[in-house]
């Protein structure tokens, strides 16, 4: 029931930004957040390792009764902090957030998808996964798996200058 906690009319909210933190996991696993009443997606929002705390910013559309659901495959405490909401516009949809169902767009463990080597830049097309070709931005959940050492990943719009900040540190 996160919409009721946001301080605005729950009927106006279309999605929530939630800091999802999994605390002191009991094992290796994953968790996900999704709209209540919908099918649980295959994608993860948080990955767990024994004893670790893993936070992640999640944007989730609201489901039945204006709620979101949480699943974990490992024994873990879950903290959900609502950090923002997206509300419907009465006059315009230009430049507004449009929620899409979670989908795994890219997985470098899949055949035919390249692993990322150090200092390598790879461009991915997100339109086959529901992102409109004229979208000005996309919200992504970036996860590092099978890291071979310390490093970081940066994500930016194709054609723009590479930013100086990292999105994921490993």
Coordinates of N, CA, C and O in Angstrom, one line a residue:
X1 N 0.8 -1.2 0.0 CA 0.0 0.0 0.0 C 0.8 1.3 0.0 O 0.6 2.2 0.8
X2 N 1.9 1.3 -0.8 CA 2.8 2.5 -0.8 C 2.2 3.8 -1.3 O 2.6 4.8 -0.8
X3 N 1.1 3.7 -2.1 CA 0.5 5.0 -2.6 C -0.1 5.8 -1.5 O 0.0 7.0 -1.5
X4 N -0.7 5.2 -0.5 CA -1.3 5.9 0.6 C -0.2 6.7 1.4 O -0.5 7.7 2.1
X5 N 1.0 6.2 1.4 CA 2.1 6.9 2.2 C 2.7 8.0 1.5 O 3.6 8.7 2.1
X6 N 2.4 8.3 0.2 CA 3.1 9.3 -0.6 C 2.7 10.7 -0.3 O 3.4 11.6 -0.7
X7 N 1.6 10.9 0.4 CA 1.2 12.3 0.7 C 0.4 13.0 -0.4 O 0.2 14.2 -0.4
X8 N 0.1 12.3 -1.5 CA -0.8 12.9 -2.5 C -2.0 11.9 -2.8 O -2.0 10.8 -2.2
X9 N -2.9 12.4 -3.5 CA -4.1 11.6 -3.7 C -3.7 10.2 -4.4 O -3.2 10.3 -5.6
X10 N -3.9 9.1 -3.8 CA -3.5 7.8 -4.4 C -4.1 7.6 -5.8 O -3.5 6.9 -6.6
X11 N -5.3 8.1 -6.0 CA -6.0 7.9 -7.3 C -5.2 8.6 -8.5 O -5.4 8.2 -9.6
X12 N -4.4 9.6 -8.2 CA -3.6 10.3 -9.2 C -2.3 9.6 -9.5 O -1.6 10.0 -10.5
X13 N -1.8 8.7 -8.7 CA -0.5 8.1 -8.8 C -0.5 6.9 -9.9 O -1.4 6.1 -9.8
X14 N 0.4 7.0 -10.8 CA 0.5 5.9 -11.8 C 1.7 5.0 -11.5 O 1.7 3.8 -11.9
X15 N 2.7 5.5 -10.8 CA 3.9 4.7 -10.5 C 4.6 5.3 -9.3 O 4.4 6.5 -9.0
X16 N 5.4 4.5 -8.6 CA 6.2 5.0 -7.5 C 7.7 4.7 -7.7 O 8.1 3.7 -8.4
X17 N 8.5 5.6 -7.2 CA 10.0 5.4 -7.1 C 10.2 4.9 -5.7 O 9.9 5.6 -4.8
X18 N 10.8 3.8 -5.6 CA 11.0 3.1 -4.3 C 12.5 2.7 -4.2 O 13.1 2.1 -5.1
X19 N 13.1 3.1 -3.0 CA 14.4 2.5 -2.7 C 14.2 1.2 -2.1 O 13.7 1.1 -0.9
X20 N 14.5 0.1 -2.8 CA 14.3 -1.2 -2.3 C 15.6 -1.7 -1.7 O 16.6 -1.9 -2.5
X21 N 15.6 -2.0 -0.4 CA 16.8 -2.5 0.2 C 16.6 -3.9 0.8 O 15.6 -4.1 1.6
X22 N 17.4 -4.8 0.5 CA 17.4 -6.2 1.0 C 18.5 -6.3 2.0 O 19.7 -6.1 1.7
X23 N 18.1 -6.6 3.3 CA 19.1 -6.5 4.4 C 19.4 -7.9 4.9 O 18.6 -8.7 5.2
X24 N 20.8 -8.1 5.1 CA 21.3 -9.3 5.7 C 20.7 -10.6 5.1 O 20.1 -11.4 5.8
X25 N 20.9 -10.8 3.8 CA 20.4 -11.9 3.1 C 20.9 -13.2 3.7 O 22.0 -13.3 4.1
X26 N 20.0 -14.2 3.8 CA 20.4 -15.5 4.3 C 21.0 -16.4 3.3 O 21.5 -17.5 3.6
X27 N 21.1 -16.0 2.0 CA 21.7 -16.8 1.0 C 21.8 -16.1 -0.3 O 21.4 -14.9 -0.5
X28 N 22.4 -16.8 -1.3 CA 22.5 -16.2 -2.7 C 21.1 -16.3 -3.3 O 20.4 -17.3 -3.2
X29 N 20.7 -15.2 -3.9 CA 19.4 -15.2 -4.5 C 19.1 -13.9 -5.2 O 20.0 -13.1 -5.5
X30 N 17.8 -13.6 -5.3 CA 17.4 -12.4 -6.0 C 16.0 -12.0 -5.4 O 15.3 -12.8 -4.8
X31 N 15.6 -10.8 -5.7 CA 14.2 -10.3 -5.4 C 13.7 -9.4 -6.5 O 14.5 -8.9 -7.3
X32 N 12.5 -9.2 -6.5 CA 11.9 -8.3 -7.5 C 10.7 -7.6 -7.0 O 10.0 -8.1 -6.0
X33 N 10.4 -6.4 -7.5 CA 9.2 -5.6 -7.2 C 8.4 -5.4 -8.4 O 9.0 -5.2 -9.5
X34 N 7.1 -5.6 -8.3 CA 6.2 -5.4 -9.5 C 4.8 -5.0 -9.0 O 4.5 -5.1 -7.9
X35 N 3.9 -4.6 -10.0 CA 2.5 -4.2 -9.7 C 1.7 -5.4 -9.1 O 1.7 -6.5 -9.7
X36 N 1.1 -5.3 -8.0 CA 0.3 -6.3 -7.4 C -0.8 -6.7 -8.4 O -1.4 -5.9 -9.0
X37 N -1.0 -8.0 -8.5 CA -2.0 -8.6 -9.3 C -1.5 -9.0 -10.7 O -2.1 -9.8 -11.4
X38 N -0.3 -8.5 -11.1 CA 0.3 -8.9 -12.3 C 1.2 -10.1 -12.2 O 1.5 -10.5 -11.0
X39 N 1.6 -10.6 -13.2 CA 2.5 -11.8 -13.2 C 3.9 -11.3 -12.7 O 4.4 -10.3 -13.1
X40 N 4.5 -12.1 -11.8 CA 5.8 -11.7 -11.3 C 6.8 -11.8 -12.4 O 6.9 -12.9 -13.1
X41 N 7.6 -10.8 -12.7 CA 8.5 -10.8 -13.8 C 9.7 -11.7 -13.5 O 10.0 -11.9 -12.4
X42 N 10.4 -12.0 -14.6 CA 11.6 -12.8 -14.5 C 12.8 -11.9 -14.0 O 13.8 -12.4 -13.5
X43 N 12.7 -10.6 -14.2 CA 13.8 -9.7 -13.9 C 13.9 -9.5 -12.4 O 13.0 -9.6 -11.7
X44 N 15.2 -9.2 -12.0 CA 15.4 -9.0 -10.6 C 15.6 -7.5 -10.4 O 16.0 -6.8 -11.3
X45 N 15.3 -7.0 -9.2 CA 15.6 -5.7 -8.8 C 16.7 -5.6 -7.8 O 17.5 -4.7 -7.8
X46 N 16.9 -6.7 -7.0 CA 17.9 -6.8 -6.0 C 18.5 -8.2 -6.1 O 17.7 -9.2 -6.2
X47 N 19.8 -8.3 -6.1 CA 20.5 -9.6 -6.0 C 21.1 -9.8 -4.6 O 21.6 -8.8 -4.0
X48 N 21.1 -11.0 -4.1 CA 21.5 -11.1 -2.7 C 22.7 -12.1 -2.6 O 22.8 -13.0 -3.4
X49 N 23.5 -11.9 -1.6 CA 24.6 -12.8 -1.2 C 24.5 -12.8 0.4 O 24.1 -11.9 1.0
X50 N 24.9 -14.0 1.0 CA 24.8 -14.1 2.4 C 25.4 -13.0 3.2 O 26.5 -12.5 3.0
X51 N 24.5 -12.5 4.1 CA 25.0 -11.4 5.0 C 25.0 -10.0 4.5 O 25.2 -9.1 5.2
X52 N 24.8 -9.8 3.2 CA 24.9 -8.5 2.5 C 23.6 -7.7 2.6 O 22.6 -8.3 2.7
X53 N 23.8 -6.4 2.4 CA 22.7 -5.5 2.3 C 22.8 -4.9 0.9 O 23.8 -4.4 0.5
X54 N 21.7 -5.1 0.1 CA 21.8 -4.6 -1.3 C 20.6 -3.6 -1.6 O 19.5 -4.0 -1.6
X55 N 20.9 -2.3 -1.8 CA 19.9 -1.4 -2.2 C 19.7 -1.2 -3.7 O 20.7 -1.6 -4.4
X56 N 18.6 -0.8 -4.1 CA 18.4 -0.4 -5.6 C 17.2 0.5 -5.7 O 16.2 0.3 -5.0
X57 N 17.3 1.4 -6.6 CA 16.1 2.3 -6.9 C 15.3 1.6 -7.9 O 15.7 1.2 -8.9
X58 N 14.0 1.5 -7.6 CA 13.0 0.8 -8.4 C 11.9 1.7 -8.7 O 11.4 2.4 -7.9
X59 N 11.5 1.7 -10.0 CA 10.3 2.5 -10.4 C 9.2 1.4 -10.8 O 9.5 0.6 -11.7
X60 N 8.1 1.4 -10.1 CA 7.1 0.3 -10.3 C 5.7 1.0 -10.5 O 5.4 1.9 -9.7
X61 N 5.0 0.5 -11.5 CA 3.6 0.9 -11.6 C 2.8 0.3 -10.5 O 3.2 -0.8 -10.0
X62 N 1.7 0.9 -10.2 CA 0.9 0.4 -9.1 C -0.1 -0.6 -9.7 O -0.6 -0.5 -10.8
X63 N -0.4 -1.7 -9.0 CA -1.3 -2.7 -9.4 C -2.6 -2.7 -8.7 O -3.1 -1.6 -8.3
X64 N -3.2 -3.8 -8.4 CA -4.5 -3.9 -7.7 C -4.4 -3.2 -6.4 O -3.5 -3.2 -5.7
X65 N -5.5 -2.5 -6.1 CA -5.7 -1.7 -4.9 C -4.5 -0.7 -4.7 O -4.2 -0.4 -3.6
X66 N -3.9 -0.3 -5.8 CA -2.8 0.7 -5.8 C -1.6 0.2 -5.0 O -1.0 1.0 -4.3
X67 N -1.2 -1.0 -5.2 CA -0.2 -1.7 -4.4 C 0.9 -2.2 -5.3 O 0.7 -2.4 -6.5
X68 N 2.1 -2.5 -4.7 CA 3.2 -3.2 -5.3 C 3.5 -4.5 -4.5 O 3.2 -4.5 -3.3
X69 N 4.0 -5.5 -5.2 CA 4.4 -6.7 -4.5 C 5.9 -6.9 -4.5 O 6.6 -6.4 -5.4
X70 N 6.4 -7.7 -3.5 CA 7.8 -8.0 -3.4 C 8.0 -9.5 -3.3 O 7.2 -10.2 -2.6
X71 N 8.9 -10.1 -4.0 CA 9.3 -11.5 -4.0 C 10.8 -11.6 -3.7 O 11.6 -10.8 -4.2
X72 N 11.2 -12.6 -2.8 CA 12.6 -12.8 -2.6 C 12.8 -14.4 -2.7 O 11.9 -15.1 -2.3
X73 N 13.9 -14.8 -3.3 CA 14.2 -16.2 -3.4 C 15.0 -16.6 -2.2 O 15.3 -17.8 -2.0
X74 N 15.6 -15.7 -1.4 CA 16.4 -16.0 -0.2 C 15.7 -15.4 1.0 O 14.9 -14.4 0.9
X75 N 16.0 -15.9 2.1 CA 15.6 -15.3 3.4 C 16.2 -14.0 3.6 O 17.5 -13.9 3.7
X76 N 15.5 -12.9 3.7 CA 16.0 -11.5 3.8 C 15.0 -10.6 4.3 O 13.8 -10.8 4.2
X77 N 15.4 -9.5 5.1 CA 14.6 -8.4 5.5 C 14.5 -7.5 4.3 O 15.5 -7.2 3.6
X78 N 13.3 -6.9 4.1 CA 13.1 -5.9 3.0 C 12.7 -4.6 3.6 O 11.8 -4.5 4.4
X79 N 13.3 -3.5 3.1 CA 12.9 -2.1 3.4 C 12.5 -1.5 2.1 O 13.2 -1.5 1.1
X80 N 11.3 -0.8 2.1 CA 10.8 -0.1 0.9 C 10.7 1.4 1.3 O 9.8 1.7 2.2
X81 N 11.5 2.3 0.8 CA 11.3 3.7 1.1 C 10.8 4.4 -0.2 O 11.4 4.4 -1.2
X82 N 9.6 5.0 -0.1 CA 9.0 5.7 -1.2 C 9.8 7.0 -1.3 O 9.8 7.8 -0.4
X83 N 10.4 7.3 -2.5 CA 11.2 8.5 -2.7 C 10.5 9.4 -3.7 O 11.0 10.5 -3.9
X84 N 9.5 9.0 -4.3 CA 8.8 9.8 -5.3 C 7.6 9.1 -6.0 O 7.5 7.8 -5.8
X85 N 6.8 9.8 -6.6 CA 5.6 9.3 -7.3 C 5.5 9.9 -8.6 O 6.0 11.0 -8.9
X86 N 4.8 9.2 -9.5 CA 4.5 9.7 -10.8 C 3.0 9.8 -10.9 O 2.3 8.9 -10.6
X87 N 2.5 11.0 -11.3 CA 1.1 11.2 -11.3 C 0.6 11.5 -12.8 O 1.4 12.0 -13.6
X88 N -0.6 11.1 -13.0 CA -1.2 11.3 -14.3 C -1.4 12.8 -14.6 O -1.7 13.6 -13.7
X89 N -1.1 13.2 -15.9 CA -1.3 14.6 -16.3 C -2.7 14.7 -16.9 O -3.0 13.8 -17.7
X90 N -3.4 15.7 -16.6 CA -4.7 15.9 -17.2 C -4.6 16.6 -18.6 O -5.5 16.5 -19.4
X91 N -3.5 17.3 -18.9 CA -3.4 18.1 -20.1 C -2.4 17.6 -21.1 O -2.4 18.0 -22.3
X92 N -1.4 16.9 -20.7 CA -0.3 16.5 -21.6 C 0.4 15.2 -21.2 O 0.4 14.9 -20.0
X93 N 0.9 14.5 -22.2 CA 1.7 13.3 -21.9 C 3.1 13.5 -22.4 O 4.0 12.7 -22.1
X94 N 3.4 14.6 -23.1 CA 4.7 14.9 -23.6 C 5.7 15.1 -22.4 O 5.4 15.8 -21.5
X95 N 6.8 14.4 -22.5 CA 7.9 14.6 -21.5 C 7.6 13.9 -20.2 O 8.3 14.1 -19.2
X96 N 6.5 13.1 -20.1 CA 6.1 12.5 -18.9 C 6.6 11.1 -18.8 O 6.8 10.4 -19.8
X97 N 6.7 10.6 -17.6 CA 7.1 9.2 -17.4 C 5.9 8.3 -17.9 O 4.8 8.5 -17.5
X98 N 6.3 7.3 -18.7 CA 5.3 6.3 -19.1 C 5.8 4.9 -18.6 O 6.8 4.5 -19.1
X99 N 5.1 4.3 -17.7 CA 5.5 3.0 -17.1 C 5.3 1.9 -18.1 O 4.3 1.9 -18.8
X100 N 6.3 1.0 -18.2 CA 6.2 -0.2 -19.0 C 6.3 -1.4 -18.1 O 7.0 -1.3 -17.1
X101 N 5.8 -2.5 -18.5 CA 6.0 -3.7 -17.7 C 7.5 -4.1 -17.7 O 8.2 -3.9 -18.7
X102 N 8.0 -4.6 -16.5 CA 9.4 -5.0 -16.5 C 9.7 -6.1 -17.5 O 8.9 -7.0 -17.7
X103 N 10.8 -5.9 -18.2 CA 11.2 -6.9 -19.2 C 12.8 -7.0 -19.2 O 13.4 -6.0 -19.0
X104 N 13.3 -8.2 -19.3 CA 14.8 -8.3 -19.4 C 15.1 -8.0 -20.8 O 14.9 -8.8 -21.7
X105 N 15.7 -6.9 -21.1 CA 16.1 -6.5 -22.4 C 17.4 -7.1 -22.9 O 17.5 -7.5 -24.0
X106 N 18.4 -7.0 -22.0 CA 19.7 -7.5 -22.4 C 20.3 -8.4 -21.3 O 20.1 -8.0 -20.1
X107 N 20.9 -9.5 -21.6 CA 21.5 -10.3 -20.7 C 22.8 -10.9 -21.4 O 22.7 -11.8 -22.3
X108 N 23.9 -10.5 -20.9 CA 25.2 -10.9 -21.6 C 25.5 -12.4 -21.4 O 26.4 -12.9 -22.0
X109 N 24.7 -13.0 -20.5 CA 24.9 -14.5 -20.4 C 24.2 -15.3 -21.5 O 24.4 -16.4 -21.7
X110 N 23.3 -14.6 -22.2 CA 22.6 -15.2 -23.3 C 23.5 -15.4 -24.5 O 24.3 -14.6 -24.8
X111 N 23.2 -16.5 -25.3 CA 24.0 -16.7 -26.5 C 23.8 -15.6 -27.5 O 22.7 -15.1 -27.6
X112 N 24.9 -15.1 -28.1 CA 24.8 -14.1 -29.1 C 24.9 -12.7 -28.5 O 25.0 -11.7 -29.3
X113 N 24.9 -12.5 -27.2 CA 25.0 -11.2 -26.6 C 26.4 -11.1 -26.1 O 26.9 -11.9 -25.3
X114 N 27.1 -10.0 -26.5 CA 28.5 -9.9 -26.1 C 28.7 -9.6 -24.6 O 27.9 -8.9 -24.0
X115 N 29.8 -10.2 -24.0 CA 30.2 -9.8 -22.7 C 30.9 -8.4 -22.9 O 31.3 -8.1 -24.0
X116 N 30.9 -7.7 -21.8 CA 31.6 -6.4 -21.9 C 33.0 -6.5 -21.3 O 33.2 -6.9 -20.2
X117 N 34.0 -6.2 -22.2 CA 35.4 -6.3 -21.7 C 35.7 -4.9 -21.2 O 35.0 -3.9 -21.4
X118 N 36.8 -4.8 -20.4 CA 37.2 -3.5 -19.9 C 37.4 -2.4 -21.0 O 37.9 -2.8 -22.1
X119 N 36.9 -1.2 -20.8 CA 36.9 -0.1 -21.7 C 36.2 -0.3 -23.0 O 36.4 0.4 -24.0
X120 N 35.3 -1.3 -23.0 CA 34.5 -1.6 -24.2 C 33.2 -0.8 -24.1 O 32.6 -0.7 -23.1
X121 N 32.7 -0.3 -25.2 CA 31.4 0.4 -25.3 C 30.5 -0.4 -26.3 O 30.9 -0.7 -27.4
X122 N 29.3 -0.7 -25.8 CA 28.3 -1.4 -26.6 C 27.1 -0.6 -26.6 O 26.6 -0.1 -25.6
X123 N 26.4 -0.5 -27.8 CA 25.2 0.2 -27.9 C 24.0 -0.8 -28.1 O 24.2 -1.8 -28.9
X124 N 23.0 -0.6 -27.3 CA 21.8 -1.5 -27.4 C 20.6 -0.8 -27.9 O 20.3 0.4 -27.4
X125 N 19.8 -1.4 -28.7 CA 18.5 -0.8 -29.1 C 17.4 -1.3 -28.2 O 17.2 -2.5 -28.1
X126 N 16.7 -0.4 -27.5 CA 15.6 -0.7 -26.6 C 14.2 -0.7 -27.2 O 13.3 -1.1 -26.5
X127 N 14.1 -0.3 -28.5 CA 12.8 -0.3 -29.1 C 12.1 -1.6 -29.2 O 10.9 -1.7 -29.0
X128 N 12.8 -2.7 -29.4 CA 12.1 -4.0 -29.4 C 11.5 -4.4 -28.0 O 10.7 -5.3 -28.0
X129 N 11.9 -3.7 -27.0 CA 11.4 -4.0 -25.7 C 10.3 -3.1 -25.1 O 10.1 -3.0 -24.0
X130 N 9.8 -2.3 -26.0 CA 8.7 -1.4 -25.7 C 9.0 0.1 -25.5 O 8.1 0.9 -25.3
X131 N 10.3 0.4 -25.6 CA 10.7 1.8 -25.5 C 10.4 2.5 -26.8 O 11.0 2.1 -27.8
X132 N 9.5 3.5 -26.8 CA 9.2 4.2 -28.1 C 10.5 4.8 -28.7 O 11.4 5.3 -28.0
X133 N 10.5 4.8 -30.1 CA 11.7 5.3 -30.8 C 11.9 6.8 -30.5 O 13.0 7.3 -30.6
X134 N 10.8 7.5 -30.2 CA 10.9 9.0 -29.9 C 11.1 9.3 -28.4 O 11.0 10.4 -28.0
X135 N 11.3 8.3 -27.6 CA 11.5 8.5 -26.1 C 12.7 9.4 -25.9 O 13.7 9.2 -26.6
X136 N 12.6 10.3 -24.9 CA 13.8 11.1 -24.6 C 14.7 10.5 -23.6 O 15.8 11.0 -23.4
X137 N 14.2 9.5 -22.9 CA 15.0 8.8 -21.9 C 14.4 7.4 -21.5 O 13.2 7.2 -21.9
X138 N 15.1 6.6 -20.8 CA 14.6 5.3 -20.4 C 15.1 5.1 -19.0 O 16.2 5.4 -18.6
X139 N 14.3 4.4 -18.1 CA 14.7 4.0 -16.8 C 15.1 2.6 -16.9 O 14.3 1.7 -17.3
X140 N 16.3 2.3 -16.4 CA 16.8 0.9 -16.5 C 17.3 0.4 -15.1 O 17.7 1.2 -14.3
X141 N 17.2 -0.9 -15.0 CA 17.9 -1.5 -13.8 C 19.1 -2.2 -14.4 O 19.0 -3.2 -15.1
X142 N 20.3 -1.8 -14.0 CA 21.5 -2.3 -14.5 C 22.1 -3.2 -13.4 O 22.3 -2.8 -12.3
X143 N 22.4 -4.5 -13.7 CA 22.9 -5.4 -12.8 C 24.2 -6.0 -13.3 O 24.3 -6.4 -14.5
X144 N 25.2 -6.1 -12.5 CA 26.5 -6.7 -12.9 C 26.5 -8.1 -12.3 O 26.2 -8.4 -11.2
X145 N 26.8 -9.1 -13.2 CA 27.0 -10.5 -12.8 C 28.3 -11.0 -13.3 O 28.8 -10.6 -14.3
X146 N 28.8 -11.9 -12.6 CA 30.1 -12.6 -12.9 C 31.3 -11.6 -13.1 O 32.1 -11.8 -14.0
X147 N 31.3 -10.6 -12.3 CA 32.4 -9.7 -12.4 C 33.7 -10.4 -12.1 O 33.8 -11.2 -11.3
X148 N 34.8 -10.0 -12.9 CA 36.1 -10.7 -12.7 C 37.1 -9.8 -11.9 O 38.2 -10.2 -11.8
X149 N 36.6 -8.7 -11.4 CA 37.4 -7.8 -10.6 C 36.8 -6.5 -10.4 O 35.7 -6.3 -10.9
X150 N 37.4 -5.6 -9.6 CA 36.8 -4.3 -9.3 C 36.7 -3.4 -10.6 O 37.5 -3.5 -11.5
X151 N 35.6 -2.7 -10.6 CA 35.4 -1.8 -11.8 C 34.1 -1.1 -11.7 O 33.5 -1.0 -10.6
X152 N 33.6 -0.5 -12.8 CA 32.3 0.2 -12.8 C 31.7 0.1 -14.2 O 32.4 -0.2 -15.2
X153 N 30.5 0.4 -14.3 CA 29.7 0.6 -15.6 C 29.1 1.9 -15.6 O 28.7 2.5 -14.6
X154 N 29.1 2.5 -16.9 CA 28.4 3.7 -17.1 C 27.4 3.5 -18.2 O 27.6 2.7 -19.2
X155 N 26.2 4.1 -18.1 CA 25.2 4.0 -19.1 C 24.8 5.5 -19.5 O 24.6 6.3 -18.7
X156 N 24.7 5.7 -20.8 CA 24.3 7.0 -21.3 C 23.6 6.8 -22.7 O 23.7 5.8 -23.3
X157 N 22.9 7.9 -23.1 CA 22.2 7.9 -24.4 C 23.2 7.8 -25.5 O 24.2 8.5 -25.5
X158 N 22.9 6.9 -26.5 CA 23.8 6.8 -27.6 C 23.9 8.1 -28.3 O 22.9 8.8 -28.5
X159 N 25.1 8.5 -28.7 CA 25.3 9.7 -29.4 C 25.7 10.9 -28.5 O 26.3 11.9 -28.9
X160 N 25.4 10.7 -27.2 CA 25.8 11.7 -26.2 C 27.3 11.5 -25.7 O 27.8 10.4 -25.9
X161 N 27.9 12.5 -25.1 CA 29.2 12.3 -24.5 C 29.1 11.3 -23.3 O 28.1 11.4 -22.6
X162 N 30.1 10.5 -23.2 CA 30.2 9.6 -22.0 C 30.3 10.4 -20.7 O 31.1 11.3 -20.6
X163 N 29.4 10.1 -19.7 CA 29.5 10.9 -18.5 C 30.7 10.5 -17.6 O 31.3 9.5 -17.9
X164 N 31.0 11.3 -16.6 CA 32.1 11.0 -15.8 C 31.7 10.1 -14.6 O 32.6 9.6 -13.9
X165 N 30.4 10.0 -14.3 CA 30.0 9.2 -13.1 C 29.7 7.7 -13.5 O 29.5 7.4 -14.7
X166 N 29.7 6.9 -12.5 CA 29.3 5.5 -12.8 C 27.9 5.2 -12.4 O 27.3 6.0 -11.6
X167 N 27.3 4.2 -13.0 CA 26.0 3.8 -12.6 C 26.0 2.5 -11.7 O 25.1 2.4 -10.9
X168 N 27.0 1.7 -11.9 CA 27.1 0.5 -11.1 C 28.6 0.3 -10.8 O 29.4 0.4 -11.7
X169 N 28.9 0.1 -9.5 CA 30.3 -0.2 -9.1 C 30.4 -1.7 -8.7 O 29.5 -2.2 -8.1
X170 N 31.5 -2.3 -9.2 CA 31.7 -3.8 -8.8 C 33.1 -4.0 -8.2 O 33.9 -3.2 -8.4

